[in-house]
mmCIF file of C-alpha atoms in Angstrom:
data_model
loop_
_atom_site.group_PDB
_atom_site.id
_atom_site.type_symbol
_atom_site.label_atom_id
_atom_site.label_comp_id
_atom_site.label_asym_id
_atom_site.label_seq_id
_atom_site.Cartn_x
_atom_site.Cartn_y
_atom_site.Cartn_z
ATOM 1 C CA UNK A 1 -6.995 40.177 45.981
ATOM 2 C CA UNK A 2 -8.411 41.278 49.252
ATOM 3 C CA UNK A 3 -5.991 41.244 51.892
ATOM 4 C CA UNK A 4 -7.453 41.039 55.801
ATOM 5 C CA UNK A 5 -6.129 44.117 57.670
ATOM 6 C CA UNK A 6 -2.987 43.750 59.851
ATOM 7 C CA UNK A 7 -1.523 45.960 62.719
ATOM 8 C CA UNK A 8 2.008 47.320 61.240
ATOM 9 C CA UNK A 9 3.522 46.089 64.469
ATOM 10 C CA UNK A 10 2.557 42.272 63.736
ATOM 11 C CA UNK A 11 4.446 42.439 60.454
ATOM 12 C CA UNK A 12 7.483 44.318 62.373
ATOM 13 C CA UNK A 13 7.468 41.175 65.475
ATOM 14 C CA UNK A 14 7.514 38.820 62.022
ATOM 15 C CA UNK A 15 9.589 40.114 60.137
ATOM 16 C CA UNK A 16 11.981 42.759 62.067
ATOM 17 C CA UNK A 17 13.351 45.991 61.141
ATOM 18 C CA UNK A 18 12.946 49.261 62.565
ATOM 19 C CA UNK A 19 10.155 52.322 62.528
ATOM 20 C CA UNK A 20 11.379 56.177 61.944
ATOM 21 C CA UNK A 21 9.342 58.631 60.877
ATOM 22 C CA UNK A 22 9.509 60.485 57.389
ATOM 23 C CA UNK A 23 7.747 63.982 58.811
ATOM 24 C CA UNK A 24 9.017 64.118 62.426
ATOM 25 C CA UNK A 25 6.044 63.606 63.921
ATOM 26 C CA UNK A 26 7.334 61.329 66.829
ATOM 27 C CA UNK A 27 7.592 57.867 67.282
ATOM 28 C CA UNK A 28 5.207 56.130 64.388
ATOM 29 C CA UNK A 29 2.344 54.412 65.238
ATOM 30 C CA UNK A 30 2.582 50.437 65.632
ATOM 31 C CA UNK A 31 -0.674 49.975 65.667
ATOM 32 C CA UNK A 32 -1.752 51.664 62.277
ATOM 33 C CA UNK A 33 -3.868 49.024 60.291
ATOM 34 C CA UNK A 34 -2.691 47.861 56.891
ATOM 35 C CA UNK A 35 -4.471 46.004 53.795
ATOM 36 C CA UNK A 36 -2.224 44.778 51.443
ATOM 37 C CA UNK A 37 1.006 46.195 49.886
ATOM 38 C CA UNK A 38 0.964 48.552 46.779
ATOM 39 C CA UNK A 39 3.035 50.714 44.445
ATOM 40 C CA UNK A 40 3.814 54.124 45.705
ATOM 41 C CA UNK A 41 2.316 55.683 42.578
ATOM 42 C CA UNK A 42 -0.876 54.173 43.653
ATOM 43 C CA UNK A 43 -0.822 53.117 47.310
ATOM 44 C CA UNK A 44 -3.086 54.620 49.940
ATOM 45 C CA UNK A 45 -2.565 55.408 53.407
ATOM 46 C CA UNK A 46 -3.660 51.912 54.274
ATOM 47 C CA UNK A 47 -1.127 50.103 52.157
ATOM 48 C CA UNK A 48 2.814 49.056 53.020
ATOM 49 C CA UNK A 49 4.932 50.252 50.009
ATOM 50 C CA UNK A 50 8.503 49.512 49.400
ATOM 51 C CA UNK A 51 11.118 51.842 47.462
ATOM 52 C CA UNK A 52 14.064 50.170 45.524
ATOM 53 C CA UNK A 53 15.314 52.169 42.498
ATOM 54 C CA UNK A 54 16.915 55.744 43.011
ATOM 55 C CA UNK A 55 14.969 56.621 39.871
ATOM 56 C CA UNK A 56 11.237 56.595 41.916
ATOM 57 C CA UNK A 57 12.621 59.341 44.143
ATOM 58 C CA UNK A 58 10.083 61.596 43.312
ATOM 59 C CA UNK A 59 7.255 59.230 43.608
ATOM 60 C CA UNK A 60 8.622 58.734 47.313
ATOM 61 C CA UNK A 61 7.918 62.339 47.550
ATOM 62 C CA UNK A 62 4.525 62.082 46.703
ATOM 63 C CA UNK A 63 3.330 59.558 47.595
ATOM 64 C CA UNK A 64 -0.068 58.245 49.663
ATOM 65 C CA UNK A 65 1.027 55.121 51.402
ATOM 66 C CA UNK A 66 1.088 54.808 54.888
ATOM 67 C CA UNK A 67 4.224 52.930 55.421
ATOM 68 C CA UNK A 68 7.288 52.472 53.136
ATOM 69 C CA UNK A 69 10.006 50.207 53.044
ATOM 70 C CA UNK A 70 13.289 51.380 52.254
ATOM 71 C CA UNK A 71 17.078 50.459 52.780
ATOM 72 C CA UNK A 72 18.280 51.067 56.487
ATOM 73 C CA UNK A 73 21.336 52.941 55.289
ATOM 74 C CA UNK A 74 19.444 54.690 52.595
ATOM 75 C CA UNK A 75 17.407 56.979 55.044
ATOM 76 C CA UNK A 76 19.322 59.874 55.568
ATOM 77 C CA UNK A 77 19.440 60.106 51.816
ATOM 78 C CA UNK A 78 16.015 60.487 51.427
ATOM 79 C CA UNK A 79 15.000 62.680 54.488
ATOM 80 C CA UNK A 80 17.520 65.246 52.826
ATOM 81 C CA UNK A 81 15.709 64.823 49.195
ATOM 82 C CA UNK A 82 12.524 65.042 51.136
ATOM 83 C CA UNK A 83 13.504 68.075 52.891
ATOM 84 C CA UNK A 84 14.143 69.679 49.890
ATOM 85 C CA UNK A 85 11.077 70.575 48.600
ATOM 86 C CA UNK A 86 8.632 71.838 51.721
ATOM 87 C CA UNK A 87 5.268 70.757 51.570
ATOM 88 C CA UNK A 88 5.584 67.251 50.006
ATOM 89 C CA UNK A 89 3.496 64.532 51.670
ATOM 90 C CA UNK A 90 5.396 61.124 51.588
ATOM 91 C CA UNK A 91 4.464 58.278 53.312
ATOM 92 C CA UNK A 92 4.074 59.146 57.086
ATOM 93 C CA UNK A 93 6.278 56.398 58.370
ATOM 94 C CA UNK A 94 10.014 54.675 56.800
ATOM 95 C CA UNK A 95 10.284 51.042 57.882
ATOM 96 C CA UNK A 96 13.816 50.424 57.769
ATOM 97 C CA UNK A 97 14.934 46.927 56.324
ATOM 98 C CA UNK A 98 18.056 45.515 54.748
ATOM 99 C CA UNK A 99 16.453 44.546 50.860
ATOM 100 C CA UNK A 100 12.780 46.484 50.591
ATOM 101 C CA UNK A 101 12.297 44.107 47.529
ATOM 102 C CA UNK A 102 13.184 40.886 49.491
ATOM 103 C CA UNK A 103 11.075 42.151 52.366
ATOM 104 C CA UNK A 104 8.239 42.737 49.788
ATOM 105 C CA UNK A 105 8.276 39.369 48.449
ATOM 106 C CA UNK A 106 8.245 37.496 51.736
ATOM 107 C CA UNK A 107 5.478 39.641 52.950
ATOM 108 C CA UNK A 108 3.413 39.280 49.989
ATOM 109 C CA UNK A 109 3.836 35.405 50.848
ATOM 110 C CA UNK A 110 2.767 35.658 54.026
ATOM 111 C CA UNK A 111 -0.118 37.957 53.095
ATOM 112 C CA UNK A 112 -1.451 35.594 50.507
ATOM 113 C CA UNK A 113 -1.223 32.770 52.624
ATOM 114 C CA UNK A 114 -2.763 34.405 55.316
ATOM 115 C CA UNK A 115 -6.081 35.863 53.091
ATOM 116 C CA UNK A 116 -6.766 33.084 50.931
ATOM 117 C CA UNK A 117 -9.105 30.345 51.979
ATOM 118 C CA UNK A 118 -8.029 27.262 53.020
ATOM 119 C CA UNK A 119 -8.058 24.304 50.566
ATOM 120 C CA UNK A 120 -10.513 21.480 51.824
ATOM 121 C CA UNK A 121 -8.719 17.735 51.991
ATOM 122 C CA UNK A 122 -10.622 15.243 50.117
ATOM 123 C CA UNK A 123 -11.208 13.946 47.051
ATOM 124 C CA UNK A 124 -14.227 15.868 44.903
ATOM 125 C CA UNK A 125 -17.246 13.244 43.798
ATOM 126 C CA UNK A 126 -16.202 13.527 40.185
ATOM 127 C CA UNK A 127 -12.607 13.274 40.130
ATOM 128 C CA UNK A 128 -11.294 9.533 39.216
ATOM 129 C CA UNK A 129 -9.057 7.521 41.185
ATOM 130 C CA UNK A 130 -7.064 4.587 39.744
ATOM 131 C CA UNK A 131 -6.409 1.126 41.421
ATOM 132 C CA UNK A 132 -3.167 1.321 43.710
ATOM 133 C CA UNK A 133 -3.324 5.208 43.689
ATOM 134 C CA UNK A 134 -2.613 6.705 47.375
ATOM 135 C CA UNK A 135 -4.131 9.947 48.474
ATOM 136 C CA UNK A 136 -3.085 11.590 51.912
ATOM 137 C CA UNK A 137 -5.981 12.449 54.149
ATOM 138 C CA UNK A 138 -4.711 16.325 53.915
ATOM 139 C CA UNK A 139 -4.504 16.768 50.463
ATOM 140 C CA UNK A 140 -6.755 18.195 47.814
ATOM 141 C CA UNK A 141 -7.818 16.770 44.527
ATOM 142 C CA UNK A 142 -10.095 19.017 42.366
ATOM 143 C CA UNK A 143 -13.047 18.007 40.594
ATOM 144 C CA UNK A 144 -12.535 16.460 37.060
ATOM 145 C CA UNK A 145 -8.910 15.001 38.151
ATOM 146 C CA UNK A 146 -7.373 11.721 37.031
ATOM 147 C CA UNK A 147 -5.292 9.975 39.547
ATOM 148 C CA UNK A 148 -3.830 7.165 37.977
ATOM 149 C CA UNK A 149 -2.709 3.241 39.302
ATOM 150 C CA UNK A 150 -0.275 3.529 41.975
ATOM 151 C CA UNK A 151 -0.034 7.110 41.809
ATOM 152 C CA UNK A 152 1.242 8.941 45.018
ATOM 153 C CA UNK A 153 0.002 12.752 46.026
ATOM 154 C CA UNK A 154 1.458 13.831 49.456
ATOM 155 C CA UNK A 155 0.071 15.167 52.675
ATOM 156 C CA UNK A 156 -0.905 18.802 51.743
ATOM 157 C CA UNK A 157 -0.734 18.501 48.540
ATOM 158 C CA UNK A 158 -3.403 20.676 45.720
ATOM 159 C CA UNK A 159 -4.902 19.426 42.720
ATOM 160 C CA UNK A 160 -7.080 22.015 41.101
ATOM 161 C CA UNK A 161 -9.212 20.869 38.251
ATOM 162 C CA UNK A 162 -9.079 18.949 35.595
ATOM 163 C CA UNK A 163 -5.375 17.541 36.682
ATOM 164 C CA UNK A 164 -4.243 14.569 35.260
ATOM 165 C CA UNK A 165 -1.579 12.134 36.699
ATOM 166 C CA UNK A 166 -0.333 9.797 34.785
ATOM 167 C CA UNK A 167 0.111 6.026 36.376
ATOM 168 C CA UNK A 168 3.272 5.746 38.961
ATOM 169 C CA UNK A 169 3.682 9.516 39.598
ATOM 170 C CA UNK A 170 4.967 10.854 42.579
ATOM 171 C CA UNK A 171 3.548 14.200 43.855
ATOM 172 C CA UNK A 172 5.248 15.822 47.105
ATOM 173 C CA UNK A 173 4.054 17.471 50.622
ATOM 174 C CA UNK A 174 2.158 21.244 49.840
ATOM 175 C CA UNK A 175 2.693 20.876 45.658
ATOM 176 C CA UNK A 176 0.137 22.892 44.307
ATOM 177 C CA UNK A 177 -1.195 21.750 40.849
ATOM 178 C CA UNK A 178 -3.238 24.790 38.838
ATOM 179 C CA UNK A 179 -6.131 23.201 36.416
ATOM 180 C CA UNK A 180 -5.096 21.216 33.390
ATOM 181 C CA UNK A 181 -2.022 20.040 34.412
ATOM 182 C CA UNK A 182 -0.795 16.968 32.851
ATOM 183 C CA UNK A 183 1.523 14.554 34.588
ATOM 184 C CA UNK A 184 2.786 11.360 32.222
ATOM 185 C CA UNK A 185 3.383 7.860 33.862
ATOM 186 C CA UNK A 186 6.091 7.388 36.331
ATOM 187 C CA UNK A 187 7.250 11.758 36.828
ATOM 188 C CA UNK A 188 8.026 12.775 40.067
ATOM 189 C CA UNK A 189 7.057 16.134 41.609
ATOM 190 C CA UNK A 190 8.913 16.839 44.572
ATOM 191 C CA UNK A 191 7.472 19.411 47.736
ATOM 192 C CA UNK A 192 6.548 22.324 47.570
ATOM 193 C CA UNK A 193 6.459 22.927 43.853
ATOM 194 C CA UNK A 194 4.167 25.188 42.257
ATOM 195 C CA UNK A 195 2.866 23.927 38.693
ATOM 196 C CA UNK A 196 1.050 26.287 36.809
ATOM 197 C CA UNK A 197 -2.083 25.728 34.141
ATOM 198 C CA UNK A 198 -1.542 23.927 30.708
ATOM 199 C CA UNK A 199 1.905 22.612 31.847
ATOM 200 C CA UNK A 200 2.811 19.335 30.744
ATOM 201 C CA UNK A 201 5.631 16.924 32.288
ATOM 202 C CA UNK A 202 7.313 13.992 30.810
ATOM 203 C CA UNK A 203 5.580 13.694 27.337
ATOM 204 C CA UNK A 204 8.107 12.326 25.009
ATOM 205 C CA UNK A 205 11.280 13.468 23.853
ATOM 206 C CA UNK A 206 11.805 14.842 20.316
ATOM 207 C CA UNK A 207 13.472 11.441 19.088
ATOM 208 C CA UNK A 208 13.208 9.706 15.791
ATOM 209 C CA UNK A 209 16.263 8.083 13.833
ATOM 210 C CA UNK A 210 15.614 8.127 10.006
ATOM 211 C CA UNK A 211 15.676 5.249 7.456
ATOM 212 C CA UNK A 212 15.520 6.409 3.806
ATOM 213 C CA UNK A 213 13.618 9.532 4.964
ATOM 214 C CA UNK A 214 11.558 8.637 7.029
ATOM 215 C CA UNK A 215 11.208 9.223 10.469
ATOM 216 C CA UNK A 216 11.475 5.873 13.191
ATOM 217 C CA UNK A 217 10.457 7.177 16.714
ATOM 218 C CA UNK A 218 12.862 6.086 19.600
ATOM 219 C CA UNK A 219 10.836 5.365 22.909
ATOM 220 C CA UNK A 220 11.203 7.879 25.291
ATOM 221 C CA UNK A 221 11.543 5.610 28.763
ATOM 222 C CA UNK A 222 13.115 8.286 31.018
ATOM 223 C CA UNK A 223 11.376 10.796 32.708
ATOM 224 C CA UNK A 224 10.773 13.976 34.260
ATOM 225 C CA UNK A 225 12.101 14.695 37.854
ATOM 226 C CA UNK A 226 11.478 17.987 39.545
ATOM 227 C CA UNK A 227 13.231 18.723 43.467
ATOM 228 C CA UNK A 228 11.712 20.665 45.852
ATOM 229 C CA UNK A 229 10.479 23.953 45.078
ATOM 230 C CA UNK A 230 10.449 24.496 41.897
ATOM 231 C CA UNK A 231 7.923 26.189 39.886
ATOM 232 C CA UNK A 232 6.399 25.921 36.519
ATOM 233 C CA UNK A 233 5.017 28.489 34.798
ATOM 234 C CA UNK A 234 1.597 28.116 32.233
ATOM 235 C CA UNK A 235 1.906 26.059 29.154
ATOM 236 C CA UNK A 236 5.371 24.871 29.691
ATOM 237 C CA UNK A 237 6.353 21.717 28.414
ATOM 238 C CA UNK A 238 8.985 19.272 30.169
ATOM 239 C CA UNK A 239 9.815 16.348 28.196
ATOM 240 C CA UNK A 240 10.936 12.765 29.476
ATOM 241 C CA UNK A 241 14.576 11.012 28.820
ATOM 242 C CA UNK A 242 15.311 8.998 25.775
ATOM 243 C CA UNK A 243 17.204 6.917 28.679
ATOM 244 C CA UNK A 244 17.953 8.796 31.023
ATOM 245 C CA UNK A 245 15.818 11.232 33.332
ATOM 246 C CA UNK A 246 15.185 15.052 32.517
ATOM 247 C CA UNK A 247 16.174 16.701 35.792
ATOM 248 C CA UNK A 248 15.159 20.277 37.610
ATOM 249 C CA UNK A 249 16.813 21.111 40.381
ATOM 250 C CA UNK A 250 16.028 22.247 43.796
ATOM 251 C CA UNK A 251 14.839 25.784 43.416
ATOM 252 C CA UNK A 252 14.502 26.575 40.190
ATOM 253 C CA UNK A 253 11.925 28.448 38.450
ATOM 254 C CA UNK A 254 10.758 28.300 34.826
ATOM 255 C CA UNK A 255 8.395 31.049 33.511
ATOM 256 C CA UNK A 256 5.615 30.567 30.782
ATOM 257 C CA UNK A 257 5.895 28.795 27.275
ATOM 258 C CA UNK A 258 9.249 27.787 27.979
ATOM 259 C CA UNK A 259 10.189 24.075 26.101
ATOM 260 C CA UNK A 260 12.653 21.743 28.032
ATOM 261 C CA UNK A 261 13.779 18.968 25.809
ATOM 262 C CA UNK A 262 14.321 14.898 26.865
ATOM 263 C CA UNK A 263 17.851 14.843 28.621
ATOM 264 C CA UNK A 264 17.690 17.841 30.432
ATOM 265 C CA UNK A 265 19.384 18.973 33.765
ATOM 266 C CA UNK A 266 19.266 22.153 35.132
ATOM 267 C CA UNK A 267 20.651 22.786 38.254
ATOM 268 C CA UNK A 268 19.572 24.058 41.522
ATOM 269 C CA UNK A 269 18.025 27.974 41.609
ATOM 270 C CA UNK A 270 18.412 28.720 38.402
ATOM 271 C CA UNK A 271 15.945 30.559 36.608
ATOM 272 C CA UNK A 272 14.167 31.366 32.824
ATOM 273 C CA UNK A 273 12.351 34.028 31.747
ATOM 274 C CA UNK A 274 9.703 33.205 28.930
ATOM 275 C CA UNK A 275 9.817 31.353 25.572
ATOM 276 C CA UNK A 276 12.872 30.107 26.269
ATOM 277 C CA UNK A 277 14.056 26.790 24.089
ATOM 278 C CA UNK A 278 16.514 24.124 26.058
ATOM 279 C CA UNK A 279 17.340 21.407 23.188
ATOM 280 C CA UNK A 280 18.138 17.782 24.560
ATOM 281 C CA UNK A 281 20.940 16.667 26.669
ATOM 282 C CA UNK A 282 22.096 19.932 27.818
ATOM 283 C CA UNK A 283 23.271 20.543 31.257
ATOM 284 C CA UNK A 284 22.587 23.948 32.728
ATOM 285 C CA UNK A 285 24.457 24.526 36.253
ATOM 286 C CA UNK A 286 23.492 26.019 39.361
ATOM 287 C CA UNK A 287 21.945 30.069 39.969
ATOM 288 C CA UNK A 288 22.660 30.554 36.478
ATOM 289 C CA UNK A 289 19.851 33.038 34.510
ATOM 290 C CA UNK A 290 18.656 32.764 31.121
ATOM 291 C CA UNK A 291 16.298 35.508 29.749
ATOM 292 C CA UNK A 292 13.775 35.637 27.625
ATOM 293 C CA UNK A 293 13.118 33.760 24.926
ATOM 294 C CA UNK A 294 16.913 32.183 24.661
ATOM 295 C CA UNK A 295 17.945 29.508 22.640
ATOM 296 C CA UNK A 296 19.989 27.009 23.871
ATOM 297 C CA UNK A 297 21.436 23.954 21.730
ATOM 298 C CA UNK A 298 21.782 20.376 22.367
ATOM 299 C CA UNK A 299 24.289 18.242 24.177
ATOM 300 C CA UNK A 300 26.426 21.147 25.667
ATOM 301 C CA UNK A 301 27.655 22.275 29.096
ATOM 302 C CA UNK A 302 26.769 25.842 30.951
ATOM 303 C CA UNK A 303 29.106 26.135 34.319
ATOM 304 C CA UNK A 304 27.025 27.560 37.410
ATOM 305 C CA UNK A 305 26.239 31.257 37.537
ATOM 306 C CA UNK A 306 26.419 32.104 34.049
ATOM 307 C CA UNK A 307 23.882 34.222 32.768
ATOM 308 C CA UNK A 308 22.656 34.291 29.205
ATOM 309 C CA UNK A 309 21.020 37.246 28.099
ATOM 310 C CA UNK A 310 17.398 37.142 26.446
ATOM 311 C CA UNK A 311 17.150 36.164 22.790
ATOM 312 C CA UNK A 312 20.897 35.330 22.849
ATOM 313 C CA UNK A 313 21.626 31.824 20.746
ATOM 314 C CA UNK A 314 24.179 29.323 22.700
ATOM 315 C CA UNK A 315 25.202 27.117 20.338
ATOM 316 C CA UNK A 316 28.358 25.943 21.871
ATOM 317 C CA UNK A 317 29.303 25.176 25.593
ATOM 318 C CA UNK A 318 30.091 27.740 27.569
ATOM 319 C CA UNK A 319 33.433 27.581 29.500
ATOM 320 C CA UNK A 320 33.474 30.151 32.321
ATOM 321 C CA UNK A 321 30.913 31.454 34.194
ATOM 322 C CA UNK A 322 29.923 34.989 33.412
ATOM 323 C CA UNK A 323 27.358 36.863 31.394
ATOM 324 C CA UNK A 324 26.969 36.058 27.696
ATOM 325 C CA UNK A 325 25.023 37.803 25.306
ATOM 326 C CA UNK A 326 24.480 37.292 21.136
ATOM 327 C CA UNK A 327 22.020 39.587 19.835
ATOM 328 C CA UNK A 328 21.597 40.736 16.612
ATOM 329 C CA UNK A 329 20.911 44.514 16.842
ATOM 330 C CA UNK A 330 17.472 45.852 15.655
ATOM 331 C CA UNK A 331 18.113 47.617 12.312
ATOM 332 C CA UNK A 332 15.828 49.546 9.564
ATOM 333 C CA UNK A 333 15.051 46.673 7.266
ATOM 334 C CA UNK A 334 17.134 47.999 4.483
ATOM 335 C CA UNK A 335 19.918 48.730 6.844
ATOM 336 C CA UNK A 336 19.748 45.228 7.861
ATOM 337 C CA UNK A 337 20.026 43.709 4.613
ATOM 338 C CA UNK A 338 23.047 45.887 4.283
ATOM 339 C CA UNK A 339 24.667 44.241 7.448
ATOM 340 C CA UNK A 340 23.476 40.261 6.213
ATOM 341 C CA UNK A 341 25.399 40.751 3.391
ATOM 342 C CA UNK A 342 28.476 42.339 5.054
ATOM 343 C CA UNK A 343 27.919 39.101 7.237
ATOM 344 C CA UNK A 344 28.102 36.602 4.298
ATOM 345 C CA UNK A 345 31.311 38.176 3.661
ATOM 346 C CA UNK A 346 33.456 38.072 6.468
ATOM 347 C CA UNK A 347 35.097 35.232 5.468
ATOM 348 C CA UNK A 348 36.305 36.110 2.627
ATOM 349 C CA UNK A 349 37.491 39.549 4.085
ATOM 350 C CA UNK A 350 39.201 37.417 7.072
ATOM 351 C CA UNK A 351 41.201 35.849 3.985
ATOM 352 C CA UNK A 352 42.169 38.182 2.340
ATOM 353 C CA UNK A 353 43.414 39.931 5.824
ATOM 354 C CA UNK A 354 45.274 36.982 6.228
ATOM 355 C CA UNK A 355 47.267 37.071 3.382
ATOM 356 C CA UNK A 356 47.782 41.086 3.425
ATOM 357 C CA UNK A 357 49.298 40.496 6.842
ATOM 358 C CA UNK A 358 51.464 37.205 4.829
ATOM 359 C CA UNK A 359 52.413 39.802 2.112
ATOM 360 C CA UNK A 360 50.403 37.751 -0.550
ATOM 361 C CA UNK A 361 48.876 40.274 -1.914
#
């Protein structure tokens, strides 16, 4: 992306911290002109870099960007590592923040918003809008879209193309909507939420009961209700309520591919990394983490700030918050087979433990 150029000292008056230079030349220059943020391995002198991990000291040594953020308390640290071998060339000036990696992230925001182009309000000449359907003045609706009957989509608010709402749905202020999105009748998209291509909200549920082997489907007449600022990552599905609704919270942020069965609520800021399974009726709390490609089970109970490990299987509900982890570890196939069937015995061993400890034996 191509970032327009911006005095350092603007994104200082934004955004605060302090200058100090990293070669004692003097007080740094405010007015040097940046154009975009990149990694120190690869940044120039007119790019804003940020150092987090100990481990990239060396890279901080040598490294072409103009300006780095780094931890306030950290700088001492690094003048002395810099010192130590004369002749390196870090970045000419140290802007001193409290998180470099929060400070990146907000900037980045504020960059993008400031280089990309504007969306244009209206409605494109091919896009199709139901009876009853209400489109603010400000908001943007991509060509190919369906709008369907009595459909809302808030002041701001982006359809890209090929977006399809279903009839009844609510969309809220500044929600942007990538291409191919599809909405089903009556789900609710709250402000601010970013919805990323090939999702789908509030098919149905995965609910049949069975009679003599086969399979009766159970209407799915909930559906899907996302707070304010979540986001969505591509090709994840959401699926409505049996009876109740499927719930996201305020916040939280779901990566690619992930499935999120009927029955659903997950509370406010938590996040999940991708391929991750949620089976129905399961209620995740709030700022809890699950990585990727998790499986959780059905109808259980995860308390707020727990944090599941990725590939981990939760097949019960979790009691206390903390982190939880079930991994089977990576083996040599034959080595593996070796532990399965060690596995398939531990019963038996646990009996016969048992009864050594009873003096049965």
């Amino acid at each position: 992306m191509k970032f327009i150029e911006t005095k350092l000292g603007t994104l200082v008056d934004l955004f605060g911290g302090e200058l100090a230079s990293f070669n004692g030349d003097g007080q740094p220059d405010p007015g040097l002109i940046l154009s975009g943020i990149q990694s120190l391995e690869h940044g120039q002198a007119c790019h804003l870099g940020f150092f987090t991990n100990p481990k990239l000291k060396e890279q901080l040594r040598k490294s072409a960007v103009g300006v780095v953020m780094v931890r306030a308390n950290q700088f001492d640290e690094l003048l002395q590592f810099i010192a130590e071998e004369p002749g390196s060339k870090p970045a000419k000036i140290a802007w001193l923040v409290p998180d470099p990696y929060l400070y990146y992230a907000r900037i980045q925001q504020w960059w993008v918003q400031q280089s990309s182009p504007a969306s244009v309000p209206g409605v494109h000449p091919t896009a199709v809008v139901m009876n009853g359907a209400q489109i603010d003045p400000s908001a943007s609706v991509g060509p190919l879209c369906v709008v369907g009957e009595n459909a809302v989509v808030g002041p701001h608010a982006i359809l890209h193309a090929s977006v399809v709402l279903g009839r009844d749905v609510m969309v809220g202020e500044g929600s942007r909507l990538y291409p191919n999105v599809s909405v089903y009748d009556e789900c609710e998209i709250g402000s601010h939420c970013i919805i990323h291509s090939g999702v789908v909200i509030g098919a149905d549920g995965f609910g049949f009961a069975n009679e003599k082997g086969a399979w009766i489907k159970i209407p799915q007449v909930g559906k899907v209700v996302l707070a304010d600022h979540v986001e969505v990552g591509a090709n994840t599905t959401i699926d409505r309520g049996a009876l109740e609704d499927t719930l996201i919270g305020f916040g939280v942020k779901l990566d690619n591919q992930i499935q999120i069965a009927h029955n659903v609520v997950v509370g406010e800021h938590t996040a999940m990394a991708g391929c991750v399974g949620v089976a129905g009726s399961t209620v995740i709390g709030a700022r809890c983490t699950v990585g990727g490609a998790a499986m959780v089970f059905g109808h259980l109970n995860i308390p707020d700030g727990t944090h599941v490990s990725g590939a981990s299987v939760v097949m019960s509900s979790i009691k206390e918050a903390g982190a939880y982890t079930g991994i089977f570890p990576l083996q040599e196939h034959k080595d593996w087979e070796k532990t399965a069937v060690s596995l398939r015995q531990i019963v038996k061993l646990r009996t016969d433990v048992r009864d050594i400890k009873n003096n049965k034996l």
